[in-house]
XYZ file of C-alpha atoms in Angstrom:
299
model
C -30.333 211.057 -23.021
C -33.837 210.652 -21.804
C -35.257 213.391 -23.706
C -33.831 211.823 -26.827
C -35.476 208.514 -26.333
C -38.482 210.263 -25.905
C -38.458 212.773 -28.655
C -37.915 210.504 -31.554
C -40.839 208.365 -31.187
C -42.755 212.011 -30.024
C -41.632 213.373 -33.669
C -42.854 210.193 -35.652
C -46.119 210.567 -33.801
C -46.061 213.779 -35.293
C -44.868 212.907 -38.807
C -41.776 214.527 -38.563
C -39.816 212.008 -38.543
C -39.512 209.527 -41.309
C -40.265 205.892 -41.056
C -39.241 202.721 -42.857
C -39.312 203.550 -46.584
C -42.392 202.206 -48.591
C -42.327 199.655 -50.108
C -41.948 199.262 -54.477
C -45.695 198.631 -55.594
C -45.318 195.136 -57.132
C -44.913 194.739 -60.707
C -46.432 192.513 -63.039
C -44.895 191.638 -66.872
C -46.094 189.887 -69.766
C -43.624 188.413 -72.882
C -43.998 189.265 -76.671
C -44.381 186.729 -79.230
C -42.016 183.677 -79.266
C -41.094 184.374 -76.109
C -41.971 183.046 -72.322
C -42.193 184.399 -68.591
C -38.564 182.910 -68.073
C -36.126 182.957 -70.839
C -32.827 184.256 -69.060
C -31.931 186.001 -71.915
C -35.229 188.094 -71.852
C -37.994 188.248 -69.478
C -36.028 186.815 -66.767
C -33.437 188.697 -66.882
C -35.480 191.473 -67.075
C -37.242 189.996 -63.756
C -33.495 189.742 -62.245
C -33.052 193.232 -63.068
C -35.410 195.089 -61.593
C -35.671 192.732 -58.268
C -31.935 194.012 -58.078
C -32.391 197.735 -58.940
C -35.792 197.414 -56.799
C -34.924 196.009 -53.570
C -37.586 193.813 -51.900
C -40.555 194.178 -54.971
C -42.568 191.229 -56.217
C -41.985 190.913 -59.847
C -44.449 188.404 -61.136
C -43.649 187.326 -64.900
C -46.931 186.123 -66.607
C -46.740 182.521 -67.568
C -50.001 181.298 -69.840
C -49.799 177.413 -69.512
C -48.310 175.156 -67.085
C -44.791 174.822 -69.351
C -42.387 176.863 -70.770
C -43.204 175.576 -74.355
C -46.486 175.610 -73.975
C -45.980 179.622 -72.744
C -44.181 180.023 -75.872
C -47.079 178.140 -77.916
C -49.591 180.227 -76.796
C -48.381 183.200 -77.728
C -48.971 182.104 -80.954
C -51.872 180.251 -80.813
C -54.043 180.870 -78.299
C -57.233 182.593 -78.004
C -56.072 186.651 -76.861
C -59.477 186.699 -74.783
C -58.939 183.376 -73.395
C -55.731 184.811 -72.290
C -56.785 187.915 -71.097
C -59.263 185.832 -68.897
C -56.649 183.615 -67.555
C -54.495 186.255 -66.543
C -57.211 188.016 -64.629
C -57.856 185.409 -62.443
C -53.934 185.024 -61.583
C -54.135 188.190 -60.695
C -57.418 188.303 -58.636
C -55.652 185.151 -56.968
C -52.274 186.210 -55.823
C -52.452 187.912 -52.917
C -49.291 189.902 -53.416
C -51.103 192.203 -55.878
C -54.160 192.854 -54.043
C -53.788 196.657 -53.180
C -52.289 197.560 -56.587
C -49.789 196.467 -59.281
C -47.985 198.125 -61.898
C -47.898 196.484 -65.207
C -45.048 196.275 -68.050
C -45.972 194.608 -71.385
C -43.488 194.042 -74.151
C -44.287 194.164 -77.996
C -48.110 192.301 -77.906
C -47.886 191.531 -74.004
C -48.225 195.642 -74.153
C -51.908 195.460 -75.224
C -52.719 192.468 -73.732
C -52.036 194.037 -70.355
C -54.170 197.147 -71.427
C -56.778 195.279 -72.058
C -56.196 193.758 -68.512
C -56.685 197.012 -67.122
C -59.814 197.873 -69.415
C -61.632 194.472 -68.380
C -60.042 193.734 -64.913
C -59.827 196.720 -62.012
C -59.632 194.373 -59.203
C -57.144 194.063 -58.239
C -56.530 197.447 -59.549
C -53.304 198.197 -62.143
C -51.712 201.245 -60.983
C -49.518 202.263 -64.272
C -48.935 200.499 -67.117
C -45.813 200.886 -69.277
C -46.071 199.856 -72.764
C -42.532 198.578 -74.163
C -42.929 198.113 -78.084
C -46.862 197.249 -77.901
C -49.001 197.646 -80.780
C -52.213 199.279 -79.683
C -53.558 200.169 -82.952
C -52.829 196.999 -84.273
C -50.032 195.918 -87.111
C -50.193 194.947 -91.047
C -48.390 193.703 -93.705
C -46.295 192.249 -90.414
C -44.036 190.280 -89.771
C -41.067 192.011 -91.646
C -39.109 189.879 -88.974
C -39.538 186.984 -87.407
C -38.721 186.586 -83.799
C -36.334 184.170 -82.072
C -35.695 181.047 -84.260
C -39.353 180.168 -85.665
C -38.796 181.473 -88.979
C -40.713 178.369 -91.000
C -43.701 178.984 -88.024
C -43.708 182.809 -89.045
C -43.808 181.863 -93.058
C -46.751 180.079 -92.358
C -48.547 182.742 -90.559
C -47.572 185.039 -92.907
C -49.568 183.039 -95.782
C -52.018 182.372 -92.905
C -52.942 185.993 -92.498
C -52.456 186.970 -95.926
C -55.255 184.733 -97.212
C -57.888 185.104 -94.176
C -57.002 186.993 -91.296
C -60.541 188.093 -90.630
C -61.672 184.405 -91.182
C -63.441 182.921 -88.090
C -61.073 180.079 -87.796
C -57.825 182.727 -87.940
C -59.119 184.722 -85.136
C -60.235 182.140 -83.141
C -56.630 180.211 -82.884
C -54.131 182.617 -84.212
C -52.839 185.584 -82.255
C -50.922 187.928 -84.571
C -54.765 187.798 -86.498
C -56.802 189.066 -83.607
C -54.692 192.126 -83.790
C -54.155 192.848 -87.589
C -55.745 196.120 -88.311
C -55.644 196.535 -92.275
C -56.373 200.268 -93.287
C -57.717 199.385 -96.676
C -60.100 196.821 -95.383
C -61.333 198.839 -92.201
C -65.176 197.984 -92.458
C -63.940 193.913 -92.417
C -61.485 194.924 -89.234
C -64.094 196.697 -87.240
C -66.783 193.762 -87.497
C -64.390 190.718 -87.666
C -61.632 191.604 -85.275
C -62.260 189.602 -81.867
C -59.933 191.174 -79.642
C -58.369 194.576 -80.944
C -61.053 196.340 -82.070
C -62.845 195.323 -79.142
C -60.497 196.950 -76.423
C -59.849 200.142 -78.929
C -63.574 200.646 -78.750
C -64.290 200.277 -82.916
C -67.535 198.785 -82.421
C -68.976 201.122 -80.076
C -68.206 202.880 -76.583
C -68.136 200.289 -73.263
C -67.741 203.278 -70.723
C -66.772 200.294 -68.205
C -63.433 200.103 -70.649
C -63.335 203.489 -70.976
C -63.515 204.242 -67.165
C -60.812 201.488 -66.225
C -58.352 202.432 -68.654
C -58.866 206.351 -67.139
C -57.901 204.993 -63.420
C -54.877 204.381 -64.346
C -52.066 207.034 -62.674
C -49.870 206.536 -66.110
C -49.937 205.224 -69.410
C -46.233 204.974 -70.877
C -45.561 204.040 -74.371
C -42.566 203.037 -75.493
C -41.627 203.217 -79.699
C -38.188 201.888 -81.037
C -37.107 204.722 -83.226
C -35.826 202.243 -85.767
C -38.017 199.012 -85.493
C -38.589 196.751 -88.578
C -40.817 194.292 -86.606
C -43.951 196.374 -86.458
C -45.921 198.048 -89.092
C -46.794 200.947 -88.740
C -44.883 201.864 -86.295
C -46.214 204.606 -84.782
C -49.155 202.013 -83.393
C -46.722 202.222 -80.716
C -47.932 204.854 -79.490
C -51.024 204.671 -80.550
C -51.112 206.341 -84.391
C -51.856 204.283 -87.254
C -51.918 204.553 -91.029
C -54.568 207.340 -92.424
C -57.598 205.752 -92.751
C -57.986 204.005 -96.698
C -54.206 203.710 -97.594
C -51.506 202.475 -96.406
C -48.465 204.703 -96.790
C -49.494 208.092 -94.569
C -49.555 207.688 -90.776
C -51.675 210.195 -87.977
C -50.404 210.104 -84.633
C -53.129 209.483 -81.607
C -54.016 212.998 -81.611
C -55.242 212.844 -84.945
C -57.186 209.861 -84.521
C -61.017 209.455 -84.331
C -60.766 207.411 -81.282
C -58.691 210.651 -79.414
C -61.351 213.096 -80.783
C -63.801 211.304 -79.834
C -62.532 210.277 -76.212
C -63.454 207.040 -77.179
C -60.912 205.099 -74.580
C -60.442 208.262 -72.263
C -56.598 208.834 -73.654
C -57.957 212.605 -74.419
C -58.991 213.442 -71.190
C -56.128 211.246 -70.133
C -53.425 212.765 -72.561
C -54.444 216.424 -71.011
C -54.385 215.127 -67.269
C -50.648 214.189 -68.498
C -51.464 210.484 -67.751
C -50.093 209.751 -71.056
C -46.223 209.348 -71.631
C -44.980 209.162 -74.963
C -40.785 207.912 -75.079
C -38.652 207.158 -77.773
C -35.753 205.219 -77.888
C -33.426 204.356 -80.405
C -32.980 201.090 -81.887
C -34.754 197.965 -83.447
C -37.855 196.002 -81.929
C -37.325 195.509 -78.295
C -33.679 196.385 -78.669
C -32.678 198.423 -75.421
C -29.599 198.771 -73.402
C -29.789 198.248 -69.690
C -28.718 202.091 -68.913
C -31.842 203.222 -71.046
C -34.010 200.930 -69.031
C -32.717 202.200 -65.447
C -32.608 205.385 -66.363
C -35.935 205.797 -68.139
C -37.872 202.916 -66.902
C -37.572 202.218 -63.816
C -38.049 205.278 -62.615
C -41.988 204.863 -63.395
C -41.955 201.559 -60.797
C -40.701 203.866 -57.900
């Protein structure tokens, strides 16, 4: 019996015996429009979810504003860089997330949280999974109006219909800063505050281009049957040919992919880049897709 008290902690000395299992990198999630960190019927119950199919991780559920409401608001209505900002110094702050996070983003919290990872390494996202996000923008949106804020969404439709590359639009209204119209590309590229900053339309920032490339995996999620985002294929990164608005290019065919301006070629050959599919309307997903095919990328 001796021996046997002394071999096993000989072995793990060695490595050849297995210790306590590692622990789930935590993981870090950011609503869509109309929504909020905490809504049970949506991000919290995707919080619930994977704290229960993940023993012992830290989910942290991005709330912007010290309210519920005002979460909800500000998805809306507040400044997408301001945003950005304030959710890189939550993260900087917690100290749960200070040797590496992985990052889920559904519908717009998808490119908000890549351009997290293209303006904030530190502390540094590991992989970011992209559920429904729009990364080369939408137009002509709005087909369907989330949750119950149908007059708020008639509004912004007229809103963005008359100016969306106004000064005042882009400034306070969210859906504008990321409304990429393929017949008026020259106005999108010098007008658009926040998406054709992070997708590099203005020029190359190799700090972007660098952060983005650290990342271990880039997973991009497109509902096979959405009506809530136009085109879209911007789900995984395509968009509309370039001058009309009926043909769409997937990423490959894209001038930012040809000419590396974000890293995703270099990135797409490396296989960092994971392209899914999944049957179904905007954000519509059963649990058994999501542990089979999602969580899987947070183990």
């Amino acid at each position: 019996m001796a021996a046997l008290r002394v071999a096993v902690p000989v072995l793990a000395l060695l490595g050849l015996c297995p210790g306590p299992a590692a622990a789930a990198a935590p993981l870090v999630i950011w609503h869509g429009m109309g929504d909020s960190c905490c809504n049970p019927v949506s991000m919290g119950y995707i919080k619930k979810l994977v704290e229960k199919k993940i023993p012992g991780i830290y989910v942290l559920s991005l709330k912007i504003g010290s309210t519920l409401i005002q979460d909800m608001e500000n998805s809306f209505f507040m400044n997408v860089n301001e945003q950005v900002s304030e959710v890189c110094r939550q993260l900087a702050q917690d100290p749960q997330l200070q040797r590496g996070y992985n990052a889920m983003g559904f519908s717009q919290g998808g490119q908000f949280l890549r351009a997290v990872a293209q303006r904030c390494p530190a502390p540094a996202m590991l992989s970011l999974i992209s559920i429904g996000g729009q990364h080369q923008g939408s137009v002509y949106g709005f087909p369907r109006c989330p949750g119950e804020s149908s007059h708020l969404c008639d509004w912004i439709r007229k809103t963005l219909d008359l100016g969306a590359y106004s000064k005042a639009v882009q400034e306070h209204l969210v859906q504008a800063e990321y409304w990429h119209d393929p017949l008026k590309e020259e106005e999108y590229r010098k007008n658009s505050i926040f998406l054709a900053d992070i997708n590099q339309e203005r020029g190359v920032n190799e700090t972007y281009k660098k952060n983005l490339m650290a990342l271990k995996k880039f997973v991009m999620v497109k509902f096979l049957n959405d009506t809530m985002v136009d085109p879209p294929i911007s789900e995984w990164f395509g968009f509309y040919k370039s001058g009309q608005a009926k043909e769409t290019i997937p990423l490959q065919e894209t001038s930012l992919y040809k000419e590396d301006r974000l890293g995703l070629q270099e990135m797409d050959k490396a296989g960092k880049l994971v392209f899914l599919g999944v049957q179904g309307d905007h954000l519509h997903f059963s649990e058994e897709w999501f542990d089979s095919t999602i969580l899987p990328f947070l183990q």
